[in-house]
XYZ file of C-alpha atoms in Angstrom:
344
model
C 71.345 63.649 40.283
C 70.937 59.923 40.720
C 67.203 60.297 41.164
C 66.938 62.331 37.987
C 68.794 59.751 35.997
C 66.412 57.147 37.377
C 63.332 59.060 36.238
C 64.824 59.456 32.759
C 65.522 55.737 32.558
C 61.986 54.929 33.709
C 60.564 57.210 30.974
C 62.773 55.620 28.342
C 61.737 52.131 29.501
C 58.083 53.155 29.353
C 58.564 54.548 25.867
C 60.264 51.329 24.788
C 57.447 49.191 26.163
C 54.820 51.430 24.599
C 56.634 51.239 21.250
C 56.738 47.463 21.442
C 53.021 47.309 22.195
C 52.318 49.637 19.299
C 54.269 47.348 16.989
C 52.320 44.382 18.271
C 49.051 46.261 17.709
C 50.075 47.365 14.232
C 51.090 43.851 13.454
C 47.704 42.586 14.666
C 45.953 45.081 12.481
C 48.054 43.988 9.507
C 47.311 40.291 10.162
C 43.589 41.072 10.576
C 43.637 43.045 7.373
C 45.413 40.279 5.512
C 43.015 37.678 6.805
C 40.064 39.907 5.967
C 41.343 40.388 2.395
C 41.926 36.612 2.090
C 38.429 35.945 3.420
C 36.956 38.453 0.961
C 38.904 36.905 -1.867
C 37.674 33.429 -0.912
C 34.122 34.721 -0.650
C 34.370 36.324 -4.090
C 35.902 33.125 -5.551
C 33.161 30.965 -3.964
C 30.505 33.298 -5.320
C 32.010 33.036 -8.773
C 32.164 29.246 -8.464
C 28.517 29.169 -7.392
C 27.514 31.281 -10.341
C 29.461 29.140 -12.721
C 28.074 25.948 -11.188
C 24.554 27.354 -11.660
C 25.327 28.258 -15.266
C 26.651 24.743 -15.851
C 23.455 23.193 -14.456
C 21.315 25.421 -16.647
C 23.469 24.539 -19.642
C 22.949 20.848 -18.892
C 19.217 21.415 -18.725
C 19.151 23.235 -22.096
C 21.364 20.520 -23.640
C 18.859 17.825 -22.503
C 15.912 19.918 -23.718
C 17.458 20.359 -27.131
C 18.009 16.611 -27.446
C 14.388 15.915 -26.404
C 13.212 18.450 -28.991
C 15.347 16.826 -31.686
C 13.919 13.425 -30.825
C 10.378 14.808 -31.417
C 11.565 16.150 -34.795
C 12.360 12.647 -36.089
C 16.002 12.546 -35.012
C 15.552 10.071 -32.169
C 17.445 7.104 -33.634
C 20.340 9.316 -34.770
C 20.642 10.869 -31.325
C 20.588 7.509 -29.553
C 23.283 6.205 -31.921
C 25.460 9.256 -31.110
C 25.126 8.616 -27.376
C 25.999 4.984 -27.750
C 29.041 5.823 -29.895
C 30.240 8.451 -27.395
C 29.856 6.219 -24.301
C 33.185 5.260 -22.663
C 34.538 1.803 -23.545
C 32.843 -0.835 -21.403
C 30.016 1.525 -20.296
C 27.942 1.765 -23.418
C 25.236 -0.729 -24.130
C 23.148 -1.216 -27.173
C 19.554 -0.209 -26.708
C 17.562 -3.416 -27.179
C 14.542 -1.377 -28.244
C 16.549 -0.275 -31.255
C 16.809 -3.931 -32.222
C 13.367 -5.153 -31.320
C 10.802 -2.511 -32.123
C 7.328 -3.944 -31.859
C 5.612 -0.670 -32.771
C 6.045 2.403 -34.902
C 9.530 3.817 -33.925
C 8.162 7.324 -33.967
C 5.290 6.556 -31.589
C 7.267 7.340 -28.427
C 10.492 9.245 -29.207
C 10.994 9.925 -25.478
C 11.058 6.281 -24.386
C 13.957 5.857 -21.909
C 14.753 9.585 -22.124
C 18.156 9.050 -20.433
C 19.318 7.348 -23.622
C 18.987 10.615 -25.511
C 21.722 12.439 -23.590
C 25.309 11.938 -22.474
C 25.079 11.576 -18.704
C 28.000 13.910 -18.016
C 29.773 16.640 -19.943
C 32.612 19.137 -19.317
C 33.472 22.565 -20.655
C 36.954 23.465 -19.462
C 36.786 23.104 -15.702
C 32.974 23.361 -15.556
C 30.867 20.145 -15.581
C 27.338 18.970 -15.467
C 25.668 15.644 -14.752
C 22.192 14.688 -15.991
C 19.370 12.395 -14.829
C 16.193 12.125 -16.858
C 13.022 10.268 -15.954
C 9.594 9.845 -17.389
C 7.263 11.510 -14.871
C 4.542 9.106 -16.045
C 6.483 6.400 -14.202
C 5.375 7.963 -10.839
C 2.313 8.377 -8.664
C 0.760 11.836 -8.282
C -1.002 12.200 -4.931
C -2.743 15.336 -6.232
C -4.411 13.779 -9.273
C -4.629 10.069 -8.646
C -7.760 8.567 -7.095
C -8.352 6.591 -3.882
C -7.879 3.129 -5.340
C -4.572 3.949 -7.074
C -3.072 5.692 -4.027
C -4.122 2.920 -1.659
C -2.862 0.194 -3.981
C 0.474 2.021 -4.252
C 0.946 2.019 -0.481
C -0.542 -1.435 0.214
C 0.725 -3.329 -2.815
C 3.592 -1.224 -4.198
C 5.206 -0.455 -0.823
C 3.741 -3.591 0.823
C 2.350 -1.716 3.828
C -0.325 -3.160 6.038
C -3.649 -2.677 4.213
C -5.310 -0.832 7.160
C -2.395 1.554 7.467
C -2.284 2.152 3.737
C -5.970 2.938 3.804
C -5.576 5.404 6.715
C -2.790 7.201 4.886
C -4.787 7.302 1.659
C -7.943 8.736 3.362
C -5.800 11.316 5.162
C -4.171 12.350 1.855
C -7.600 12.791 0.228
C -8.868 14.772 3.266
C -5.789 17.009 3.158
C -6.274 17.929 -0.462
C -10.103 18.227 -0.680
C -11.817 21.498 -0.017
C -14.080 20.539 2.870
C -13.502 19.878 6.591
C -15.554 16.657 6.702
C -13.281 13.655 7.522
C -13.590 10.495 5.540
C -13.954 7.199 7.311
C -10.416 6.481 8.494
C -9.220 9.928 7.359
C -8.398 13.132 9.214
C -9.332 16.756 9.028
C -8.414 19.922 10.928
C -10.038 18.948 14.282
C -8.247 15.590 14.264
C -4.882 17.288 13.818
C -5.649 19.769 16.603
C -6.606 16.958 18.975
C -3.404 15.173 18.122
C -1.380 18.318 18.885
C -0.120 18.695 15.326
C 1.538 22.008 14.499
C 0.706 21.712 10.753
C -2.914 21.478 9.712
C -4.548 20.283 6.475
C -4.543 22.997 3.806
C -7.561 21.758 1.857
C -5.707 22.133 -1.335
C -3.270 20.142 -3.432
C 0.131 19.343 -2.084
C 2.758 22.003 -2.986
C 5.788 19.728 -2.307
C 6.392 16.062 -1.730
C 7.808 16.965 1.697
C 4.373 18.327 2.663
C 3.175 14.710 2.781
C 5.162 14.150 5.997
C 2.518 16.126 7.867
C -0.296 13.809 6.813
C -1.787 11.784 9.634
C -0.393 8.227 9.542
C 2.626 9.094 7.472
C 6.076 8.391 8.972
C 9.500 9.570 7.833
C 10.354 5.960 6.866
C 7.214 5.538 4.743
C 7.718 8.879 3.014
C 11.376 8.070 2.164
C 10.286 4.713 0.742
C 7.603 6.412 -1.370
C 9.618 9.468 -2.448
C 11.319 7.908 -5.533
C 7.942 7.016 -6.974
C 6.120 10.308 -6.394
C 5.581 13.398 -8.547
C 3.393 16.498 -8.302
C 3.472 17.405 -11.952
C -0.186 18.020 -12.818
C 0.087 16.548 -16.309
C 0.698 13.096 -14.749
C -2.691 11.447 -14.691
C -1.777 8.028 -16.102
C 0.916 5.398 -15.407
C 3.113 4.544 -18.367
C 3.454 0.747 -18.406
C 6.486 1.115 -20.679
C 8.530 2.914 -18.063
C 6.945 2.587 -14.562
C 8.839 0.550 -11.924
C 7.183 -2.374 -10.131
C 5.864 -0.413 -7.075
C 4.104 2.043 -9.402
C 2.750 -0.648 -11.719
C 1.158 -2.300 -8.647
C -1.078 0.805 -8.351
C -2.772 -0.186 -11.634
C -6.066 -2.101 -11.228
C -5.574 -5.882 -11.628
C -1.724 -5.762 -11.683
C -0.372 -8.205 -9.125
C 3.267 -8.686 -8.137
C 3.531 -11.398 -10.814
C 1.854 -9.065 -13.307
C 4.323 -6.231 -12.630
C 7.198 -8.656 -13.086
C 5.805 -9.897 -16.440
C 5.298 -6.359 -17.713
C 8.890 -5.396 -16.849
C 10.140 -8.655 -18.413
C 8.381 -7.813 -21.643
C 9.787 -4.293 -21.557
C 13.336 -5.528 -21.060
C 12.930 -7.899 -23.992
C 12.142 -4.898 -26.221
C 8.326 -5.260 -26.313
C 6.661 -1.866 -26.016
C 2.874 -2.171 -26.383
C 0.892 0.868 -27.625
C -2.523 -0.261 -26.392
C -4.097 -2.522 -23.787
C -4.992 -5.241 -26.285
C -1.413 -5.669 -27.335
C -0.237 -5.835 -23.710
C -2.875 -8.420 -22.797
C -2.026 -10.570 -25.796
C 1.640 -10.673 -24.706
C 1.054 -11.547 -21.034
C 0.500 -14.989 -19.540
C -3.172 -15.908 -19.475
C -3.556 -15.667 -15.677
C -1.988 -12.214 -15.553
C -3.978 -10.982 -18.546
C -7.223 -12.279 -16.978
C -6.645 -10.344 -13.801
C -6.138 -7.104 -15.720
C -8.956 -7.801 -18.147
C -11.357 -8.293 -15.215
C -10.784 -4.670 -14.244
C -11.838 -3.503 -17.675
C -12.321 0.237 -18.020
C -10.780 0.902 -14.576
C -7.392 -0.231 -15.930
C -7.765 1.663 -19.217
C -8.507 4.944 -17.444
C -5.242 4.845 -15.501
C -2.819 3.310 -17.974
C -0.634 5.008 -20.575
C 1.854 3.879 -23.190
C 3.987 6.823 -24.126
C 6.177 9.404 -22.376
C 4.471 12.760 -22.347
C 6.550 14.609 -19.782
C 10.194 14.298 -18.685
C 11.885 15.523 -15.513
C 15.445 16.742 -16.046
C 17.741 16.892 -13.040
C 20.950 18.760 -13.828
C 23.804 19.113 -11.412
C 26.610 21.637 -12.195
C 29.955 22.264 -10.551
C 33.450 23.591 -11.194
C 36.462 21.300 -10.725
C 38.193 22.071 -7.418
C 35.394 24.362 -6.293
C 33.220 23.780 -3.241
C 29.915 24.738 -4.823
C 27.398 22.620 -6.706
C 24.133 23.703 -8.171
C 21.090 21.550 -8.949
C 18.158 22.532 -11.177
C 15.132 20.385 -11.766
C 13.050 21.071 -14.848
C 9.949 19.360 -16.275
C 9.222 19.526 -19.957
C 6.207 18.312 -21.877
C 6.060 17.063 -25.404
C 4.551 19.236 -28.163
C 4.769 19.020 -31.927
C 7.493 21.607 -31.855
C 9.604 19.901 -29.170
C 10.148 20.061 -25.384
C 8.246 22.908 -23.635
C 9.287 23.849 -20.067
C 6.354 23.809 -17.642
C 8.136 23.824 -14.293
C 11.590 24.642 -12.956
C 13.186 24.731 -9.524
C 16.682 25.434 -8.212
C 17.787 23.382 -5.222
């Protein structure tokens, strides 16, 4: 009898333990299910935030494009006045070119394109931030010639001349259609001998990052050059009314002092529309250096903004996602026409 009662007690104890483990297991399933549902909800919320951030970035792009179009349609001064009036107290500044206009106001409605838009806007909890730049204020390694590219690296970035020349020759060898290396350059066989994994494509560069594979290029040099580079094919001339000093140095006859003088004139409100006007306003020594280059300078210089790059960043307040879209528009008689767009 005692033994029987013991077996019954053992069974009951086993059943109790099994029931407890079942409760633990069911609790674990419940926790897992709750965590999974929470994860799925977070994933859905993040996906919605990403979509809204992307929409905000696209909205910013279209806002900027509409303002650029309006500027072409003779509304430039009105738009700039609106932007100045809407600028937060202490942040707005009067555009000096609106005060000192040395040329026809309608000649370059896209001068300083950032002045045509509000830099940041919000719609409820969605926001976008804009940056606009004249792509004519940059160097195009696909379309610019040997002298301009070498001058940019040697004078603009102040690299050793021999190194600047090697990089220039390698860039030209990378983009040309043959496998014959230039003096100081590099073609397929040179890259193979050096153990390079990426070989010249014998075509134009597809991205600025592709330049990092060019013989002689270093990460440091590329990062220094990056802000001044563009691959937009329409960029074949340097706009002296917008280009920064390192880019101006790529122009024939423009020394460091010359670049400083051109920028000083620009900041004073003087915007030349032709070479003769620029030379007349520069100090004699600077003008003489440019004039000595003659047609070489004229072939590479420009005076108006023909294409603008719009960088729009969109996000939702409190959300983890941001979206960036870069768009390039060119100027037509009807307004701003999109020629290139990329989502980052």
